[in-house]
Coordinates of C-alpha atoms and ligand atoms in Angstrom, one line a residue:
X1 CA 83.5 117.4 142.6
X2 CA 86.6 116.1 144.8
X3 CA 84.6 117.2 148.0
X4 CA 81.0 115.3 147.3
X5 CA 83.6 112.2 146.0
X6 CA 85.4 112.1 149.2
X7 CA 82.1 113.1 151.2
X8 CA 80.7 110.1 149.9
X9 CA 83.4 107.8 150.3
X10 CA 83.4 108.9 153.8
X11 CA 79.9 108.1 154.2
X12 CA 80.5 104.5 152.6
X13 CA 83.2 104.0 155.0
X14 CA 81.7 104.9 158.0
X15 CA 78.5 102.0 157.0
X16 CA 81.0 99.7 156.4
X17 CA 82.8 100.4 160.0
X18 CA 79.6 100.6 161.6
X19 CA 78.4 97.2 159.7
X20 CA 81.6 95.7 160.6
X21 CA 81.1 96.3 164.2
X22 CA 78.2 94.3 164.1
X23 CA 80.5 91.3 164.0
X24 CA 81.8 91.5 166.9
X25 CA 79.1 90.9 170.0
X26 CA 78.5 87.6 168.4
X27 CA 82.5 86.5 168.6
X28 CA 82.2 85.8 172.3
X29 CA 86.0 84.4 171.7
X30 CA 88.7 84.9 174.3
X31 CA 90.7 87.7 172.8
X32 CA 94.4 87.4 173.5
X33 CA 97.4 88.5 171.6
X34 CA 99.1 85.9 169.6
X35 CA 101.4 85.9 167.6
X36 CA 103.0 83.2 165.3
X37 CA 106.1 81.3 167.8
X38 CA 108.5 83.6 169.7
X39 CA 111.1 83.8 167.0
X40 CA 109.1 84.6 163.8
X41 CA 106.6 87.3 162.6
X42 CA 103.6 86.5 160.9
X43 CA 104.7 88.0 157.8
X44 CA 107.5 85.7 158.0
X45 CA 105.7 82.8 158.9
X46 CA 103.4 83.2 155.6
X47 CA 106.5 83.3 153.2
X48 CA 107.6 80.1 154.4
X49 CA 104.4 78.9 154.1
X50 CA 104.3 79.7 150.5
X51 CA 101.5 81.4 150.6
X52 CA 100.1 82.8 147.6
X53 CA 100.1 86.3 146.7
X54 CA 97.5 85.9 144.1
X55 CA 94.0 85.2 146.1
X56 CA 92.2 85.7 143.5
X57 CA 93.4 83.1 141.5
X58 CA 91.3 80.0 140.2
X59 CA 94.2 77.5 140.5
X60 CA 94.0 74.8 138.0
X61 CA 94.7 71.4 139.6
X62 CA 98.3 71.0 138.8
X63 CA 98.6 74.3 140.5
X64 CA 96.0 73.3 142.9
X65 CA 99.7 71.1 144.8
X66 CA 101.4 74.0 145.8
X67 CA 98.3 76.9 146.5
X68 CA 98.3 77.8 149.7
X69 CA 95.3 80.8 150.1
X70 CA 96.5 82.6 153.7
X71 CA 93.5 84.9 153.3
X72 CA 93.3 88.8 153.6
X73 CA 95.6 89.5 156.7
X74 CA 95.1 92.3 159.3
X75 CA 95.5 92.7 163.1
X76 CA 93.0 93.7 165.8
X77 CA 94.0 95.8 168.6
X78 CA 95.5 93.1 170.4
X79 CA 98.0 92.3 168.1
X80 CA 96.0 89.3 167.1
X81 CA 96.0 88.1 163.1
X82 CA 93.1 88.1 161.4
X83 CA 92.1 86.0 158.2
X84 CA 89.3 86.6 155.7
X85 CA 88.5 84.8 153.3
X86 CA 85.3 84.6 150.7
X87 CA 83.8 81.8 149.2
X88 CA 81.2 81.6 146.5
X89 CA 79.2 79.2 146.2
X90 CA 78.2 79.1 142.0
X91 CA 75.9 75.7 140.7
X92 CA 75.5 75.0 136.9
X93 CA 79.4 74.8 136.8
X94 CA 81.2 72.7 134.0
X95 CA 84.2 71.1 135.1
X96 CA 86.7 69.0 133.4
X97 CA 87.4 66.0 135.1
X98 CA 89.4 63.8 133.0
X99 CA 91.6 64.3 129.8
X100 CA 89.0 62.2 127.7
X101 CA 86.6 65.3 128.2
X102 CA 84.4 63.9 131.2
X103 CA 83.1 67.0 132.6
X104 CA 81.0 67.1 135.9
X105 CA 77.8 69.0 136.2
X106 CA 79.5 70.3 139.1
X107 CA 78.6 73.4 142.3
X108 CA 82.0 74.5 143.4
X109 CA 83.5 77.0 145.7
X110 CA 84.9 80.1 143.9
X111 CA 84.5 78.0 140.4
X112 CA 87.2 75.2 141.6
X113 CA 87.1 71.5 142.6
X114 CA 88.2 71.0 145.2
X115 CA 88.0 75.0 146.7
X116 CA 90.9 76.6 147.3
X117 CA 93.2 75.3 150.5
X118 CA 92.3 78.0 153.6
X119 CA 95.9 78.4 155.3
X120 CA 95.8 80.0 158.8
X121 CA 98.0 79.6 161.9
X122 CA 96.8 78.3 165.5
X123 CA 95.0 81.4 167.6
X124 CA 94.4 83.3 164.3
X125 CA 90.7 85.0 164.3
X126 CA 89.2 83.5 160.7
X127 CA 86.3 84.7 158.8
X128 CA 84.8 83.1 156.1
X129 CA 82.3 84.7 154.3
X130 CA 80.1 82.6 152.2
X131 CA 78.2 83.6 149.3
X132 CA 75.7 81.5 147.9
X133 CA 75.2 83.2 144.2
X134 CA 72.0 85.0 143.1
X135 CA 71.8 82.4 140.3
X136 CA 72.2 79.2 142.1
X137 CA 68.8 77.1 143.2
X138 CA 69.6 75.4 146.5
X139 CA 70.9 76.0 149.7
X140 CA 74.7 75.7 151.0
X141 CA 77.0 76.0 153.7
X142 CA 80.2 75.5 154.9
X143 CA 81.2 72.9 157.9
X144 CA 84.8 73.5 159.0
X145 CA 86.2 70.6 160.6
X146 CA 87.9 71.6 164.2
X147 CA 86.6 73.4 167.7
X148 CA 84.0 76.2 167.0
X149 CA 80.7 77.4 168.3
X150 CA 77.5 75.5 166.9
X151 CA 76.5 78.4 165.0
X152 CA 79.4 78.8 163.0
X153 CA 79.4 74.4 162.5
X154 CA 77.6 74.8 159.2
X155 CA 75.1 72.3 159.7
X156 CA 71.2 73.5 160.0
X157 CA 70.5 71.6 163.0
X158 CA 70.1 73.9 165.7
X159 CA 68.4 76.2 163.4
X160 CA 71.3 78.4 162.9
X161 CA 71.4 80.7 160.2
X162 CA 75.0 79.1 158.9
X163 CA 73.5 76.2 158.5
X164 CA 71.2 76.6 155.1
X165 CA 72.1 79.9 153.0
X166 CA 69.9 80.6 150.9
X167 CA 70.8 81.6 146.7
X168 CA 71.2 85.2 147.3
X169 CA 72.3 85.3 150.9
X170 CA 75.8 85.1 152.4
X171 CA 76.8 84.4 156.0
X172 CA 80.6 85.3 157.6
X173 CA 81.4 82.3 159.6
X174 CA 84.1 82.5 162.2
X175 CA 86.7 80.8 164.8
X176 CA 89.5 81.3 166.3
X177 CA 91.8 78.5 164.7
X178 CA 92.6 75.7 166.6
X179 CA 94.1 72.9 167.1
X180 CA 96.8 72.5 164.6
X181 CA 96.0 70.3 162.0
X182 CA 94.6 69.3 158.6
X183 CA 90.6 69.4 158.4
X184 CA 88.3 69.3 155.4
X185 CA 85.9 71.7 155.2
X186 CA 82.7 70.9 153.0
X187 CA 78.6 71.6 152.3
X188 CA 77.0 70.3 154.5
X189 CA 73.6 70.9 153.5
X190 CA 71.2 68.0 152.4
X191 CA 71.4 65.7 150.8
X192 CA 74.9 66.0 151.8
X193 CA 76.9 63.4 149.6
X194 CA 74.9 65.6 146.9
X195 CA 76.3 68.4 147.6
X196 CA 79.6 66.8 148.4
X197 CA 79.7 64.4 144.6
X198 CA 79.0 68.1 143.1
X199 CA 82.6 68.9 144.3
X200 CA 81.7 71.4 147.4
X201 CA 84.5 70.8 149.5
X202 CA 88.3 71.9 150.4
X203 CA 91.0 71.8 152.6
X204 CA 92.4 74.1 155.5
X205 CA 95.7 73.7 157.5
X206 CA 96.3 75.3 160.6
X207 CA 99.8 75.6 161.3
X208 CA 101.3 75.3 164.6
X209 CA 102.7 78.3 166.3
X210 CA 106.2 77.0 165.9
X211 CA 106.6 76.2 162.4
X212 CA 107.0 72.4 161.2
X213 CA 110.5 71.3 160.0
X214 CA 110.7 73.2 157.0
X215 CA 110.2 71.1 153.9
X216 CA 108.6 71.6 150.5
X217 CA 105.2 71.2 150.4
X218 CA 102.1 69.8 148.5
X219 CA 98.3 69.8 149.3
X220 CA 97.1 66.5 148.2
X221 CA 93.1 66.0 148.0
X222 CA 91.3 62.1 147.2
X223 CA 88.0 62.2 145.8
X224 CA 85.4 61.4 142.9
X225 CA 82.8 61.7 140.7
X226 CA 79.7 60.1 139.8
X227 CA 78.8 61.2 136.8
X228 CA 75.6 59.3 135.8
X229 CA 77.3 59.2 132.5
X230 CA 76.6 55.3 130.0
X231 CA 80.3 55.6 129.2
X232 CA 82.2 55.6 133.1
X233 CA 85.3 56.7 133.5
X234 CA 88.6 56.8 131.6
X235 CA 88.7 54.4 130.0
X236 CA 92.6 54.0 129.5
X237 CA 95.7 55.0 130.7
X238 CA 96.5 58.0 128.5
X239 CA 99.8 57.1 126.3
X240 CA 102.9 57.7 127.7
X241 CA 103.9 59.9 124.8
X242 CA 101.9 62.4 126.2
X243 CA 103.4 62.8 129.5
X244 CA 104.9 65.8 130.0
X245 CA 107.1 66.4 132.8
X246 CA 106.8 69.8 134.9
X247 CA 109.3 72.3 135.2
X248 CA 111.6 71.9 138.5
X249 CA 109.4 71.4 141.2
X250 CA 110.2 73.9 144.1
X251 CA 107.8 76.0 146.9
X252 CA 107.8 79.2 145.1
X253 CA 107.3 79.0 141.3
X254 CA 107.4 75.3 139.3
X255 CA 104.5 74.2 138.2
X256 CA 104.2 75.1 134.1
X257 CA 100.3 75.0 133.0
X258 CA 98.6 75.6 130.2
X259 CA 95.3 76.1 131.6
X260 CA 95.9 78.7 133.5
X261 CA 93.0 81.6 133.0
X262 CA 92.8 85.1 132.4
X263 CA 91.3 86.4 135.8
X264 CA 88.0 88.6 135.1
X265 CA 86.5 90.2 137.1
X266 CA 83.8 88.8 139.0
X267 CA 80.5 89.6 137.5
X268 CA 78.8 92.2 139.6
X269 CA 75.5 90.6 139.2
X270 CA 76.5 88.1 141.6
X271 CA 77.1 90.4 144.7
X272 CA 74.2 92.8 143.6
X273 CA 70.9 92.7 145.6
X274 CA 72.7 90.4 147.9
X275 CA 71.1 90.7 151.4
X276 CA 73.8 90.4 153.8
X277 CA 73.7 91.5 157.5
X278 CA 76.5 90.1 158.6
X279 CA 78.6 92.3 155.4
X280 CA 82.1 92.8 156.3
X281 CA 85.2 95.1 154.9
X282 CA 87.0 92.2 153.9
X283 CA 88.3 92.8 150.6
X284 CA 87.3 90.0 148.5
X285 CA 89.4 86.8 148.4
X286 CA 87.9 86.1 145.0
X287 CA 88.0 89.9 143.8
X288 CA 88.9 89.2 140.4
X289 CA 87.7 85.6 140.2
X290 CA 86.6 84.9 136.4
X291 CA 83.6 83.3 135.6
X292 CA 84.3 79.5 135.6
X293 CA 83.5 78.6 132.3
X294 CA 86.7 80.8 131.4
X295 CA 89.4 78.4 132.4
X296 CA 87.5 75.3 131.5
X297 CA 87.2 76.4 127.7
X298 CA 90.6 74.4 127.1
X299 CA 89.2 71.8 128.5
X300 CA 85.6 71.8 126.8
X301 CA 87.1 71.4 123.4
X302 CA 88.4 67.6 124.7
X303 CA 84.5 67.0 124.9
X304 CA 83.4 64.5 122.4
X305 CA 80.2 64.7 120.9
X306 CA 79.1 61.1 122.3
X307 CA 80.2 62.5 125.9
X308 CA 78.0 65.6 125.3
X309 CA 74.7 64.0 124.5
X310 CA 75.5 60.7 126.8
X311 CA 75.5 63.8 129.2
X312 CA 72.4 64.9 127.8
X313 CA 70.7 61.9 127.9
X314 CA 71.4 60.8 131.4
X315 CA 70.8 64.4 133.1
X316 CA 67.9 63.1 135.3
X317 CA 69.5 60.6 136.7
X318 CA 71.6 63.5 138.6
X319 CA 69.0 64.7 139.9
X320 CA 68.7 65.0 143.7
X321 CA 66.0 62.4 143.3
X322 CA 67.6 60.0 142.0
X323 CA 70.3 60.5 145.7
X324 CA 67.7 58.5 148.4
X325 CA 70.0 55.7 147.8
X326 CA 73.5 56.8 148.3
X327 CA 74.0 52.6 147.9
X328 CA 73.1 53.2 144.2
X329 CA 75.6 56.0 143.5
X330 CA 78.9 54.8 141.6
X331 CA 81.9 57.3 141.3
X332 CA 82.9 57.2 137.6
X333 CA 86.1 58.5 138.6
X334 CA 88.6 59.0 140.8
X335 CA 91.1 61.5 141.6
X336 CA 93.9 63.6 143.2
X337 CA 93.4 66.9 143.0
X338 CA 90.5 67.0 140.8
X339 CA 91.3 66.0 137.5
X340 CA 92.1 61.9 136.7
X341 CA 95.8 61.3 136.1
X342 CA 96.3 64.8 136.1
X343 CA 100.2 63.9 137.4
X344 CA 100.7 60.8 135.6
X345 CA 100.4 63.6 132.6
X346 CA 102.4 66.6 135.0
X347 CA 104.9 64.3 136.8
X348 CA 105.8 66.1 139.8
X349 CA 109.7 66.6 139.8
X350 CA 111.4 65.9 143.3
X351 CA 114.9 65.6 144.2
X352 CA 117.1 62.4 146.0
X353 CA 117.7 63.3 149.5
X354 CA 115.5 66.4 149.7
X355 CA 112.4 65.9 152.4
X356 CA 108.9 66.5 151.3
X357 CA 105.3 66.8 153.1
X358 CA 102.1 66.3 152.1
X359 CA 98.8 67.3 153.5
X360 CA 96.6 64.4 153.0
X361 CA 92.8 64.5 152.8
X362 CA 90.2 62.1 152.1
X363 CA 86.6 63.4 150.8
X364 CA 86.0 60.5 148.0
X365 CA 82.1 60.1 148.7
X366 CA 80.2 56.6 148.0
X367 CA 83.2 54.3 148.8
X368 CA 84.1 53.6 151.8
X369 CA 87.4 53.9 152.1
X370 CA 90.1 54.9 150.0
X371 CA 94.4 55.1 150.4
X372 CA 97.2 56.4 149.2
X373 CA 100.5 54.1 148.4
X374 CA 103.6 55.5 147.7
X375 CA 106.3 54.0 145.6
X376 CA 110.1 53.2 146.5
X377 CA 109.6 55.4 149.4
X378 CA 108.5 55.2 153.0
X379 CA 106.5 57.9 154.9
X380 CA 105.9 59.2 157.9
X381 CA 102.1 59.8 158.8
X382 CA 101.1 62.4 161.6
X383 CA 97.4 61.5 161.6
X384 CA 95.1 64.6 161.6
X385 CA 98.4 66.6 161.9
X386 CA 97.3 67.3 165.4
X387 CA 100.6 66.0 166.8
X388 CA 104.6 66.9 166.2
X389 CA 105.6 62.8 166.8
X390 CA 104.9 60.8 163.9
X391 CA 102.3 58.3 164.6
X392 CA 103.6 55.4 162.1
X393 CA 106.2 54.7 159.3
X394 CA 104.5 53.4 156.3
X395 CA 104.1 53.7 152.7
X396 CA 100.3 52.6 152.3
X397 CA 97.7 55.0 154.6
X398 CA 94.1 54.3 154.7
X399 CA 91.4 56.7 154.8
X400 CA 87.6 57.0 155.4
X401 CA 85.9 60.2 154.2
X402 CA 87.2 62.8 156.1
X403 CA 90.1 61.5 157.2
X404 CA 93.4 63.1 156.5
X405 CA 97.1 63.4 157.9
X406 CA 100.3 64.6 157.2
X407 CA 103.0 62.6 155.2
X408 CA 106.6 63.2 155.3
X409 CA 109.1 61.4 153.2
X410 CA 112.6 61.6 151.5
X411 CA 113.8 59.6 148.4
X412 CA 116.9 57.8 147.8
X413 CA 117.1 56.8 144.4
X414 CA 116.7 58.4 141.3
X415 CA 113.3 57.4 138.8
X416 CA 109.7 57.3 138.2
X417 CA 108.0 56.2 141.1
X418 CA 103.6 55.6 140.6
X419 CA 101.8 56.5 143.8
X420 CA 98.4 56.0 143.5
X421 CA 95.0 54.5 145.4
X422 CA 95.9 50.5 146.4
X423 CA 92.1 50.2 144.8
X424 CA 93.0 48.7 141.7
X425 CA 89.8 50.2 140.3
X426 CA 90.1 53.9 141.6
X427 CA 93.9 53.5 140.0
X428 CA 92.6 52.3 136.8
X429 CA 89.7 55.3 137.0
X430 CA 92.3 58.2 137.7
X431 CA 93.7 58.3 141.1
X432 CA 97.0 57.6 139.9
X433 CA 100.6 60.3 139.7
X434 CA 104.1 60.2 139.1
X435 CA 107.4 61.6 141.0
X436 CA 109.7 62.0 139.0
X437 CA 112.8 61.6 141.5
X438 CA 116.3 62.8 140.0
X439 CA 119.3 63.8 141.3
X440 CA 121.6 61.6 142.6
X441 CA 121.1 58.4 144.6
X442 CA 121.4 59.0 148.4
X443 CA 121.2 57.0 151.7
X444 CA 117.8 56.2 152.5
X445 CA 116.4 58.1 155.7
X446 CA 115.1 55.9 158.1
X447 CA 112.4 56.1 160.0
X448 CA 113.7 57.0 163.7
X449 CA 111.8 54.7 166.5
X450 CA 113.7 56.1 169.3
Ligands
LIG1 CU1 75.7 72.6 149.2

């Protein structure tokens, strides 16, 4: 019985070698040995990173601040780190929006909006494999922002097969990371601010080779939803009584949530009868990954019956038809993170004289720009992240869609400080947090212009 067992799993392993192969003629990369800076290891370099060790996880979005997803790490023979990651692409999601039980008809990446944050270093070899679920009805890809071969860009133009996956079929994108930054990465399948309202988009960072200045760090993601629903929006500032202030924020552990989910396994169904000819041994980054609807049960309870059937009652004008006119499309909300005021509700606790960074990214869809202002405190802004000299000292950035950049800044005093959109409206509709800032009060840093 051991013999045909291990017979068998030989067998398995040997396709899976052989399929894996298969990857490679296509690369057409230049292969060279890198390894994170001179003076740290990769293995290092990832624990300062905070990245997680739970890849599996369906971060809520309080959680979604400090999850950084390195991917499933292994070397070639060169010595160079490779990163896989999987994606899956599920439609007919429910997601809660707001705390007055908006949820949004929403498509997400492994059952999250936004997907999780890729984190890889500069010269790493990345894989992304795409799966666009049996059950889903549409097409899908993923567009990376940064330098990669047009068949691994996501976009169906040159009749790659990256470009348009069809429900069933996945497709293992790859690149060798480059240049440091922070990118978006999003659908880009038509119509694309479709696909983009329905919440399929994320962020990646790739890291220099010699680490930044090592600060605490928080992943910060501006968007919004049009909901097609009578009733737009919150339609007030929840209570203050109901704020509740997080547990000490730091870069390994912190952030107290109720929401968090019971991880399931992922239901076979969805990997079944895939055809794949690009199938790799990657384990699975969402191995593990629970349905959505799991997590979002807390939530579903907040719906109102007047939400439900002004849901109802307005479903067709979601439809794709109804998207010729992007000029008619109104975001209902507006958030950080995913969820409106989700940290004016979870203040994020900082402390005086303690540097922070945020990376900053833009994929609000229908406006045209959007910002983020920060209270009683001035930043730093490395736009795109592509450079170590900060570009301007500021505490209001604005940002088109896709835009993004790197904030660094240090309080001095003590309080409650807002930051928040300066769009009065996208404030009032969501896009609105707290720091709480304690300790004691401190000499402001100021910027350096020498
Ligand atoms: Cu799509």
């Amino acid at each position: 019985m051991f013999g045909q067992n291990a017979y068998f799993f030989a067998l398995v392993l040997s396709f899976i070698l052989i399929f894996s192969s298969f990857n490679y003629p296509f690369l057409n990369v230049p292969v060279s040995a890198q390894t994170p800076g001179t003076h740290i290891s990769q293995e290092q370099y990832d624990k300062i990173k905070n990245c997680t060790t739970e890849l599996s996880k369906k971060p809520t979005p309080v959680e979604y601040l400090t999850y950084f997803n390195c991917g499933h790490v292994s070397k070639d023979e060169s010595g160079r780190t490779i990163r896989q990651f999987t994606l899956i692409v599920e439609e007919n999601q429910k997601i809660p929006v707001t705390y007055e039980g908006h949820i949004l008809d929403a498509w997400t990446f492994n059952g999250t909006i936004p997907g999780p944050t890729i984190r890889v270093t500069e010269g790493d070899l990345v894989r992304i494999r795409v799966i666009n679920s049996n059950e889903n009805s549409n097409p899908h890809s993923l567009h990376t922002h940064s330098i990669h071969y047009a068949k691994n860009d996501g976009v169906s133009m040159g009749g790659y097969p990256g470009g348009a996956i069809s429900p069933g079929r996945s497709f293992t994108y790859e690149f060798v990371a480059q240049p440091y930054g922070v990118y978006p990465y999003h659908c880009h399948v038509d119509p694309i601010a479709d696909h983009i309202n329905r919440g399929l988009y994320g962020m990646m960072i790739i890291d220099p080779l010699e680490p930044r200045p090592q600060m605490t760090e928080m992943v910060m993601l501006l968007n919004g939803y049009d909901l097609d629903l009578d009733l737009e929006g919150p339609t007030k500032i929840p209570p203050a009584a109901l704020f509740q202030t997080t547990e000490d924020f730091n870069m390994t552990e912190g952030m107290t949530d109720n929401e968090t989910s019971t991880e399931a396994n992922m239901t076979e169904g969805k990997t079944e009868g895939m055809t794949d000819n690009e199938t790799s041994t990657e384990a699975n980054m969402t191995e593990g990954m629970t349905d959505n609807e799991t997590s979002t049960e807390a939530n579903m309870t907040l719906v109102s019956s007047d939400m439900t059937s002004a849901d109802e009652q307005d479903d067709s004008g979601d439809d794709e038809s109804s998207d010729d006119d992007s000029g008619d499309r109104v975001n209902d909300i507006y958030t950080v993170n995913g969820k409106a005021f989700d940290y004016m509700m979870n203040p994020i606790v900082l402390q005086t004289g303690k540097p922070y960074r945020i990376y900053l990214v833009n994929m609000l869809e229908f406006d045209l720009v959007n910002s983020f202002h920060l209270h009683g405190a001035m930043f730093n802004y490395y736009t795109a992240g592509t450079d170590e000299t900060a570009d301007y000292n500021t505490d209001i950035v604005t940002l088109s869609q896709g835009d993004r950049g790197i904030m660094e800044f240090t309080y001095a005093y003590p309080g409650t400080y807002m930051f928040h959109a300066h769009q009065t409206e996208f404030t009032d509709l969501g896009w609105m947090g707290l720091f709480d800032v304690r300790g004691n009060a401190v000499e402001p840093t100021l910027h350096d212009t020498t």
